[in-house]
Coordinates of C-alpha atoms and ligand atoms in Angstrom, one line a residue:
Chain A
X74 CA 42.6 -42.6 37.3
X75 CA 42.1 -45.4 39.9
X76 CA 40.1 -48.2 39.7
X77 CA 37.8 -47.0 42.2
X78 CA 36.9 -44.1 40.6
X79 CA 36.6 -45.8 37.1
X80 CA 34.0 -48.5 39.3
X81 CA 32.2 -45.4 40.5
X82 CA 31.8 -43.8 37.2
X83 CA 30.1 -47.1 35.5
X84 CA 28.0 -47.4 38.4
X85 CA 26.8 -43.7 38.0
X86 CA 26.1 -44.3 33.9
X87 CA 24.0 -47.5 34.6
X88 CA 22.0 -45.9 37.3
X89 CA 21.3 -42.9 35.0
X90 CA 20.3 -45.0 32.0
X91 CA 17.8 -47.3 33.9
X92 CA 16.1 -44.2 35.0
X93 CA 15.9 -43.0 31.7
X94 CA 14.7 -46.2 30.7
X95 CA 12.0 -46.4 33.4
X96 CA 10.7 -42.4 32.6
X97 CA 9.9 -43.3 28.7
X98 CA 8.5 -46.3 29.0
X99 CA 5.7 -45.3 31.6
X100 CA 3.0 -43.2 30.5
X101 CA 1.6 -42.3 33.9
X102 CA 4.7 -40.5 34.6
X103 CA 3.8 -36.5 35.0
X104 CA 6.6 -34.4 32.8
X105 CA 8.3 -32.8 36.0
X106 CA 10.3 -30.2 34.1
X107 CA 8.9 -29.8 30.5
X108 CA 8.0 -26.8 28.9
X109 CA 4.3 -25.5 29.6
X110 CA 2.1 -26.5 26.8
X111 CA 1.2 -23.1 25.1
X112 CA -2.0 -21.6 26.0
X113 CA -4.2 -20.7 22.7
X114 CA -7.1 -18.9 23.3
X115 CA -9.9 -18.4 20.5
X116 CA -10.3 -15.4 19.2
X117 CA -13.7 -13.7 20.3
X118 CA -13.9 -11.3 17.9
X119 CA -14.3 -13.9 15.1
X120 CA -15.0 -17.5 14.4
X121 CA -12.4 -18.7 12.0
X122 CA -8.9 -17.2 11.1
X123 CA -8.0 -15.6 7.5
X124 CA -7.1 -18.7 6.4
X125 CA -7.1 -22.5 8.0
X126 CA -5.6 -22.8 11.3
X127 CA -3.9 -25.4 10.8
X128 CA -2.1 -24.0 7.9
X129 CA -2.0 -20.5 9.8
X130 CA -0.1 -22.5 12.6
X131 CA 2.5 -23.8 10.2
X132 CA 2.8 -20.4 7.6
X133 CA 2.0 -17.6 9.4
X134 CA 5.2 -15.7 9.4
X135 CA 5.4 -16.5 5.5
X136 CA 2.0 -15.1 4.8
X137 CA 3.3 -12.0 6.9
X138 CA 6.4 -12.0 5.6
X139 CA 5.1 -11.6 2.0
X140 CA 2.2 -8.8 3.2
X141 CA 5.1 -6.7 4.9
X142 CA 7.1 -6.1 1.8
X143 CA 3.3 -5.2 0.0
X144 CA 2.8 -2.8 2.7
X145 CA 6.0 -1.0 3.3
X146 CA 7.3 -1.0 -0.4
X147 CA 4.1 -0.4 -2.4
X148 CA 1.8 0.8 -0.4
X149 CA -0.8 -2.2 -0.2
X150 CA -2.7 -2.1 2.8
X151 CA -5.6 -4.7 2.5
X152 CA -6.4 -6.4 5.8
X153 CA -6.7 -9.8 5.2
X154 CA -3.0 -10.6 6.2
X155 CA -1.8 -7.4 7.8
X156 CA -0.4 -8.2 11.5
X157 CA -2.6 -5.1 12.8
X158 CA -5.6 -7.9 12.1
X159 CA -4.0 -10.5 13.8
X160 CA -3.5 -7.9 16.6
X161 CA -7.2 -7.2 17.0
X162 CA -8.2 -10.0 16.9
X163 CA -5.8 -11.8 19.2
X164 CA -5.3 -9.2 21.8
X165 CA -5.9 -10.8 24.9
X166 CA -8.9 -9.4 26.9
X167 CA -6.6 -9.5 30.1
X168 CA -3.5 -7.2 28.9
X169 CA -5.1 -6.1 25.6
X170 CA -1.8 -6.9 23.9
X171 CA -0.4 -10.3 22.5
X172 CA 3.0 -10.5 23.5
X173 CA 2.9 -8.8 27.1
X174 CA 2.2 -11.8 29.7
X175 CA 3.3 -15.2 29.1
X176 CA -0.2 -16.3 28.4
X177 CA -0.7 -13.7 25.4
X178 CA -1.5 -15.1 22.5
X179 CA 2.0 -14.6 20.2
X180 CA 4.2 -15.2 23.3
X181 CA 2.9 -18.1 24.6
X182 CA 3.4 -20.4 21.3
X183 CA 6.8 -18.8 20.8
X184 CA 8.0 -19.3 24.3
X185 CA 7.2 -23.1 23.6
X186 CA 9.3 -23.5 20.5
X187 CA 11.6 -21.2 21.3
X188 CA 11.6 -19.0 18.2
X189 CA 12.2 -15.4 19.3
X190 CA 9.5 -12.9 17.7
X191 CA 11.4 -9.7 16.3
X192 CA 8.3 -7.5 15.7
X193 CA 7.1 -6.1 18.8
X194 CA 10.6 -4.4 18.9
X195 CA 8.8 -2.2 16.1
X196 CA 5.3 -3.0 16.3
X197 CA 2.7 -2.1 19.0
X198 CA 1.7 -5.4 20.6
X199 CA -2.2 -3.7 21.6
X200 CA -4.5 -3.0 18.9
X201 CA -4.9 0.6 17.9
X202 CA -6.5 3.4 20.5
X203 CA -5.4 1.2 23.2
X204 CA -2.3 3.3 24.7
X205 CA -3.8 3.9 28.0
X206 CA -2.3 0.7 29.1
X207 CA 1.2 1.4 27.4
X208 CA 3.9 1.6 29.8
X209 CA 6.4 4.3 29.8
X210 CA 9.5 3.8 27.3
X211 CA 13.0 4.2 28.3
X212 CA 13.2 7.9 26.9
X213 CA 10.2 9.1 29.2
X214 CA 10.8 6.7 31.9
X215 CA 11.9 9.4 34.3
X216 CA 8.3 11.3 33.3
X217 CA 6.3 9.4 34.7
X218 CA 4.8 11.7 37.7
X219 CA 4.8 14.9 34.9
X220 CA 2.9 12.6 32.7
X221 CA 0.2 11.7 35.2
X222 CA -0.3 15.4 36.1
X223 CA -1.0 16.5 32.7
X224 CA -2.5 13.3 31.8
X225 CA -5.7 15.6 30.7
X226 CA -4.0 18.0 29.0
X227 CA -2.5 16.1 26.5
X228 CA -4.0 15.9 22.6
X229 CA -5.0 12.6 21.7
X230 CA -4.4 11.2 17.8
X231 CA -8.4 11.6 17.7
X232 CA -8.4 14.8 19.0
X233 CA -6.4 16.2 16.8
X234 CA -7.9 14.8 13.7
X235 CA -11.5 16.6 15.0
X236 CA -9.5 19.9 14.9
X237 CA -8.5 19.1 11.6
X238 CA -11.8 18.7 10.5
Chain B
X237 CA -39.1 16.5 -14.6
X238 CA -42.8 15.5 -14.0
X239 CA -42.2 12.0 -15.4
X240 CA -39.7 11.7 -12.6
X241 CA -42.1 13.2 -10.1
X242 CA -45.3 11.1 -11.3
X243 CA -42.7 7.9 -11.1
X244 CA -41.4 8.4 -7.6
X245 CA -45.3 8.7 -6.3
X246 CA -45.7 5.3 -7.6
X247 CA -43.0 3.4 -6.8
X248 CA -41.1 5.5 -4.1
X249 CA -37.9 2.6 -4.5
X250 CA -37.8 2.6 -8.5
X251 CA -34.8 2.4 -9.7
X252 CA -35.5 5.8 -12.4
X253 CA -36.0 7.6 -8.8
X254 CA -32.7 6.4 -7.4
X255 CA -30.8 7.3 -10.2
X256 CA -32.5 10.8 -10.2
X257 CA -31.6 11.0 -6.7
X258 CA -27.9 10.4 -7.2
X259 CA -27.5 12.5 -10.3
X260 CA -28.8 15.2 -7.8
X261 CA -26.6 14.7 -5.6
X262 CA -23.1 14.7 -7.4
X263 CA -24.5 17.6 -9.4
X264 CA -25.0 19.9 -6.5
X265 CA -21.2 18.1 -5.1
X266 CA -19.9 19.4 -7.8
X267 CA -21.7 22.6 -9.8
X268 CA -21.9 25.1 -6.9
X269 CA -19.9 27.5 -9.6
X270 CA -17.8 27.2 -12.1
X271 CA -14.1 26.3 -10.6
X272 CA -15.3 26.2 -7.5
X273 CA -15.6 22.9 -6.0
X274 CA -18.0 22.6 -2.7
X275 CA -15.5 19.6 -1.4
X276 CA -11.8 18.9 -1.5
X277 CA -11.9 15.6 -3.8
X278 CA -9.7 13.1 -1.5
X279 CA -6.9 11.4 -2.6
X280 CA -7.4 8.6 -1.1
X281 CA -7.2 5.0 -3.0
X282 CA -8.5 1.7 -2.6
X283 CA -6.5 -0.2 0.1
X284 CA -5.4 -3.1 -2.6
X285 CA -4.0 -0.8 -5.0
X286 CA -0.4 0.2 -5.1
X287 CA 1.1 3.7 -4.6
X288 CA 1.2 5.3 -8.2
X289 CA 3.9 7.2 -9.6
X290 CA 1.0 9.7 -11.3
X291 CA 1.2 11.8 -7.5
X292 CA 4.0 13.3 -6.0
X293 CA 3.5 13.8 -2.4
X294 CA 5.0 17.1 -1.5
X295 CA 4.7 20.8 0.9
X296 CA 4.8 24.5 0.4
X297 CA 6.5 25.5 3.7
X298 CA 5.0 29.7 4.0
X299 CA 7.9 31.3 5.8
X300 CA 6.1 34.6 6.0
X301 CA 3.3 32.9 7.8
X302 CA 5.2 30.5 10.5
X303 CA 4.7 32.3 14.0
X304 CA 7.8 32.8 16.4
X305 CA 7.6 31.1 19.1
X306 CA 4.9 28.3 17.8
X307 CA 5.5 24.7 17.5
X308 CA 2.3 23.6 16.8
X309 CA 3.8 21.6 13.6
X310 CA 6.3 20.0 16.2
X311 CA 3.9 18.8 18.6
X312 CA 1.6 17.6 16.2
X313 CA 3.5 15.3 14.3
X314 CA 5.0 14.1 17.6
X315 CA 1.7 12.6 19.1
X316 CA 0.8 11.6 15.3
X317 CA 3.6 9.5 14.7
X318 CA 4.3 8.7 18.7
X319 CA 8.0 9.8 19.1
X320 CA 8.9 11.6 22.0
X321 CA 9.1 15.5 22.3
X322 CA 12.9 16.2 22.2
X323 CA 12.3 18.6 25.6
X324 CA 11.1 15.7 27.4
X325 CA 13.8 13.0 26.2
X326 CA 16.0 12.1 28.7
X327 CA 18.4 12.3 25.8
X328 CA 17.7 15.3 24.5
X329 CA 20.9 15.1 21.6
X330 CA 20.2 11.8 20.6
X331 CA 16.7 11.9 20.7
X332 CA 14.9 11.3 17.7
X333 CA 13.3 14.2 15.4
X334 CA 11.4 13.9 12.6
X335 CA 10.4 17.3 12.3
X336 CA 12.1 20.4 13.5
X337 CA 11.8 24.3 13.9
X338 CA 14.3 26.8 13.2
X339 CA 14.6 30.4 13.9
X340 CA 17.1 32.2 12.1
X341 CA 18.0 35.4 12.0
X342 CA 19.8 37.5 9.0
X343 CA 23.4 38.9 11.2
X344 CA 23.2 42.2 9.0
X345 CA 19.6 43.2 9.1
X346 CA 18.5 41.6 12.0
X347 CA 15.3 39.5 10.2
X348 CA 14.2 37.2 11.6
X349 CA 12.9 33.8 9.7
X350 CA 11.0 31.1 11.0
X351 CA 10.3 27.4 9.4
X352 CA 10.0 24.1 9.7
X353 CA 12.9 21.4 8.2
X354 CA 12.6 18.2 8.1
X355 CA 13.1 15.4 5.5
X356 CA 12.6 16.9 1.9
X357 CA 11.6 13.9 0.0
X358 CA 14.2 14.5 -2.8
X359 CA 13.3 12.9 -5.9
X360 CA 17.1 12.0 -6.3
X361 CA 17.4 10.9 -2.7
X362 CA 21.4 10.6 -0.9
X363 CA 20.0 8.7 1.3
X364 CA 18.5 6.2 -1.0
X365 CA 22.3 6.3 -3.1
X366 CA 24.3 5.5 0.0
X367 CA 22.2 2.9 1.8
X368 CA 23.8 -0.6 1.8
X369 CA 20.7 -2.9 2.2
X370 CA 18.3 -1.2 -0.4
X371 CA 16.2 0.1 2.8
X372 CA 16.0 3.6 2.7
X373 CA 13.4 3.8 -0.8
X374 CA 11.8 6.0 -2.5
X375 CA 8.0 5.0 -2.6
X376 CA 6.2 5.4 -6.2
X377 CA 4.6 8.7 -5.2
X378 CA 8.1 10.7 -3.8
X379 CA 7.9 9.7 -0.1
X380 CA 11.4 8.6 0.9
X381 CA 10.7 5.7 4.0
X382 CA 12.9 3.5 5.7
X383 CA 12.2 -0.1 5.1
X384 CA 12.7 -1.1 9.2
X385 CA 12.9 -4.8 8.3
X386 CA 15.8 -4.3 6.4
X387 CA 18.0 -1.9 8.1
X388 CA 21.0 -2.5 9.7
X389 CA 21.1 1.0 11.7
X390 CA 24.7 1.9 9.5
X391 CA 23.4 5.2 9.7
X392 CA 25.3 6.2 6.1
X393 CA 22.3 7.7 5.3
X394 CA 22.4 10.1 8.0
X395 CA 25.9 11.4 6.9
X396 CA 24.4 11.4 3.6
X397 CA 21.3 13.5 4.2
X398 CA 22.0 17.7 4.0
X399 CA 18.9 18.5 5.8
X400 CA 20.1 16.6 9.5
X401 CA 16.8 14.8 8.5
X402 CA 17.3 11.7 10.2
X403 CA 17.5 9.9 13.9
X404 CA 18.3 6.8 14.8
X405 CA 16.6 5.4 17.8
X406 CA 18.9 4.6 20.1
X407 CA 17.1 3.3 22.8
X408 CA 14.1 0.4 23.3
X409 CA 10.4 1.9 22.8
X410 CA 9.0 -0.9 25.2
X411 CA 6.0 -1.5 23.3
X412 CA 5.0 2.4 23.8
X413 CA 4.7 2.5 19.9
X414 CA 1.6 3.3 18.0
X415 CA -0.1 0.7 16.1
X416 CA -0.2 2.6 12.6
X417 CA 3.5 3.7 13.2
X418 CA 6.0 1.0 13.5
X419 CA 9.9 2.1 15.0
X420 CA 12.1 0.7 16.8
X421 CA 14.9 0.6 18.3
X422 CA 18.2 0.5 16.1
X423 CA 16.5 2.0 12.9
X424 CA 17.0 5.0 11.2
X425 CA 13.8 6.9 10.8
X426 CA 12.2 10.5 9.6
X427 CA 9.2 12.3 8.2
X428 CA 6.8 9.7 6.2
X429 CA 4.1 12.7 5.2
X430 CA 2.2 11.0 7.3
X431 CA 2.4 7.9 5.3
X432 CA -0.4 6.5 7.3
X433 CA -2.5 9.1 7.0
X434 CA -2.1 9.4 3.5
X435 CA -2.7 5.5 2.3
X436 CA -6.0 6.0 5.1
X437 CA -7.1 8.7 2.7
X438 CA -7.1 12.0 4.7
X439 CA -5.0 13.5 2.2
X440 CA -3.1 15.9 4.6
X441 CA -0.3 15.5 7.4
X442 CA -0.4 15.9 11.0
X443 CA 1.5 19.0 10.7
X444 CA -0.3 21.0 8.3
X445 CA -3.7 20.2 9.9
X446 CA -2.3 21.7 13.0
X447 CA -0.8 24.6 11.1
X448 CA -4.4 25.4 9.8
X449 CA -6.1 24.4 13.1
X450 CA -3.9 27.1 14.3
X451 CA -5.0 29.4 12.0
X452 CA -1.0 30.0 10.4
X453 CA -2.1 28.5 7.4
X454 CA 2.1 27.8 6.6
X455 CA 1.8 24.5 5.8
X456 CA 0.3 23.4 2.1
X457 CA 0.8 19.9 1.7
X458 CA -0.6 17.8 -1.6
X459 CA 0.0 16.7 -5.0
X460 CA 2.7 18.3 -6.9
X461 CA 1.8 16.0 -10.3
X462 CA -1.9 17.2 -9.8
X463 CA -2.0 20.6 -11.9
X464 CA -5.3 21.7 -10.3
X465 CA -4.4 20.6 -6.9
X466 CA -4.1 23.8 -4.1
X467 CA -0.4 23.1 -3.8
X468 CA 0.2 22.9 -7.9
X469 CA -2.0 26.2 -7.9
X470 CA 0.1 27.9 -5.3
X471 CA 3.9 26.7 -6.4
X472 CA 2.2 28.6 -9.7
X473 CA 1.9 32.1 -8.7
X474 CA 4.5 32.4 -5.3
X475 CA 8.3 32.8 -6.0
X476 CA 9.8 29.6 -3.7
X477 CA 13.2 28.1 -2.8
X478 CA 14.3 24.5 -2.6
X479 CA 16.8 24.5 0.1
X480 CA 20.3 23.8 -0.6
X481 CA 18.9 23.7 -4.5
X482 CA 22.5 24.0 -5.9
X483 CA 22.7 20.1 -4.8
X484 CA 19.6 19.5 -7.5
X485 CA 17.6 17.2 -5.2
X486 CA 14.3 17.8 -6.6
X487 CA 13.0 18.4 -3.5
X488 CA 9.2 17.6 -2.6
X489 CA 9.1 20.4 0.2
X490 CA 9.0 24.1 -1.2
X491 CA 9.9 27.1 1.0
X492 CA 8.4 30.3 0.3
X493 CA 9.7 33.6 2.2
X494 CA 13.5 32.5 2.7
Ligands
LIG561 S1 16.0 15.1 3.0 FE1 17.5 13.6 3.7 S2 16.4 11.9 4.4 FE2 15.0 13.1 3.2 S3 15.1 12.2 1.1 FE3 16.6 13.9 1.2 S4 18.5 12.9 1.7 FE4 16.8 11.5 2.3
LIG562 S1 20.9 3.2 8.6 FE1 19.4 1.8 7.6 S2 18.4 3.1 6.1 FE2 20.3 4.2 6.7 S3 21.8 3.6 5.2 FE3 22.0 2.2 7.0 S4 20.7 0.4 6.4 FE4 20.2 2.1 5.1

């Protein structure tokens, strides 16, 4: 390596750690490239969570993590902790789901910390009797024209269960 | 009588006259004749309490009463449970089917035999034996389920299973789930008996109620443990068939006509 290029290569570090220097100590800065702070919005169908927020914010997947096993295993289906609550309440009034824009209300706390959610690959991200707005899936992708033609034909869950009755 | 009367003049809210009222009520629920009950008594349970091993879930599948030609069962359970009609997969052999029909015919006489197959909630399951992560259960009143957060999509249990019971989904839903039926992709899944449907109370699948909307009347589901229950009564006095019963699977679904 020449002497040059070693000269160069201090010059480079020094300039990069005086900038670094200068961007933490000012406050006034703006934060160029962060993350977008997450977007929360309040539930309208209630005023306060199942349990305190702030512990909600911290334990939620343990307190679903526990009801899951209740649900599946045993057969326990009480509401309090089930994540078809969280889903109606936290649907967002926009996309009636909470993981399908950025701004929903799972998604945009996850995108933040960059955990990846793993349960909309199973669960429905809209409350229940909302699958007007559900997109087609991969299977009946290629449907979608036959599906809009016989849009009125098809049985709905609550139609059949008035048959039934 | 007349004190009862005189009462509720008085005080129209008493509590004597309430109580009256109710007694009434469940009397004429219950006394229209002897053994003859004016409503089904639902099986539904209180949403805190736990499956119970006292019922066992189960079907009477009427061979002689299936129509040719009707799918009604198919289609039903389909738009219950939100998977998609094999005929409009894209991937028709890989697409997943939790209930199927079958139309066989005898090659000597010609007969011709139509039913329904799909899982058989055997009380000594394969699939439960084989799986390697302890998700493919039996649930405490004989439904065999799939446990999504824990399987691995081996798909043992699909060798295992002698009934062709069970799919795996092979492709993403995209969010096109229902919210009472959870799948997804990389899970092995089949009939529940409308597990849903069951823990909601309704006390009947999607299937069977489409059966009898249809007026077939081939499909008898309820509890097998319950001696007075319609199914109990039925597997009583009609001759009927487990399928492959030298394998001694217990089965919960009964054939009749086969
Ligand atoms: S029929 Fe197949 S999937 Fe159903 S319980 Fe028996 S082995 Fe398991
Ligand atoms: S596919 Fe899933 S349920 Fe079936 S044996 Fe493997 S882990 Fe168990």
């Amino acid at each position: 390596m020449t002497g040059k290029l070693k000269r160069l290569l201090a010059l480079g570090a020094v300039v990069l750690t005086t900038a670094t220097l200068a961007w933490a100590g000012s406050d006034t800065q703006p934060k160029a490239s962060g993350a977008p702070k997450p977007v929360i919005t309040k539930s309208v169908k209630a005023e306060q969570c199942v349990e305190d927020t702030a512990y909600m914010r911290r334990n939620h997947m343990k307190v679903l993590d526990g009801h899951r096993d209740k649900t599946v295993i045993e057969g326990i289906r009480t509401k309090k902790h089930s994540l078809k609550e969280c889903i109606n309440c936290h649907a967002s009034e926009k996309t009636g789901s909470v993981a399908a824009a950025k701004d929903d209300f799972c998604v945009s706390c996850h995108s933040y910390a960059a955990v990846k959610i793993d349960c909309f690959e199973c669960h429905s991200t809209k409350p229940k009797g909302s699958m007007a707005m559900h997109p087609l899936n991969a299977e009946t992708a290629h449907l979608k024209h036959a599906l809009a033609v016989n849009a009125d034909v098809k049985v709905s869950a609550e139609e059949m269960a008035k048959v039934a009755q | 009588m007349s004190e009862h009367d005189t009462k509720s003049e008085k005080e129209p809210n008493s509590p004597e006259r309430r109580r009256f009222i109710g007694a009434a009520t469940a009397a004429a629920g219950l006394a229209i004749a002897p053994g003859v009950m004016l409503y089904e008594v639902a099986h539904g349970r209180p949403e805190e309490q736990a499956a119970s091993s006292a019922v066992r879930w189960g079907m009477l599948v009427d061979a002689t009463q299936c129509a040719t030609g009707c799918d009604d069962c198919v289609s039903a359970c389909s738009t219950e449970n939100g998977w998609t009609p094999v005929a409009e997969s894209r991937h028709p052999k890989q697409a997943p089917q939790w209930i199927r029909k079958l139309e066989l015919q005898d090659p000597l006489t010609q007969m011709e035999t139509n039913l329904p197959m799909m899982c058989q909630h055997c009380a000594d399951a394969p699939c439960v034996d084989v799986c390697p992560t302890g998700a493919s259960f039996k649930r405490a009143d004989g439904i065999v389920l799939v446990n999504r957060h824990t399987c691995i999509g081996c798909r043992y249990c699909m060798m295992a299973c002698p009934y062709k019971a069970r799919s795996l989904v092979h492709e993403s839903l995209n969010d096109t789930q229902l919210a009472d039926v959870p799948r997804g992709m990389g899970c092995v899944e089949a009939c529940t008996l409308c597990v849903q449907k069951i823990d909601r109370g309704d006390g009947n699948t999607a299937c069977a109620e489409a059966c009898t909307a249809a007026g077939h009347n081939a499909l008898l589901f309820g509890d097998m443990n319950d001696p007075e229950s319609e199914i109990s009564k039925r597997l009583r006095e009609l001759p009927t068939k487990q399928v492959r019963a030298d394998l001694n699977l217990n089965l919960g679904v009964r054939y009749h006509g086969i």
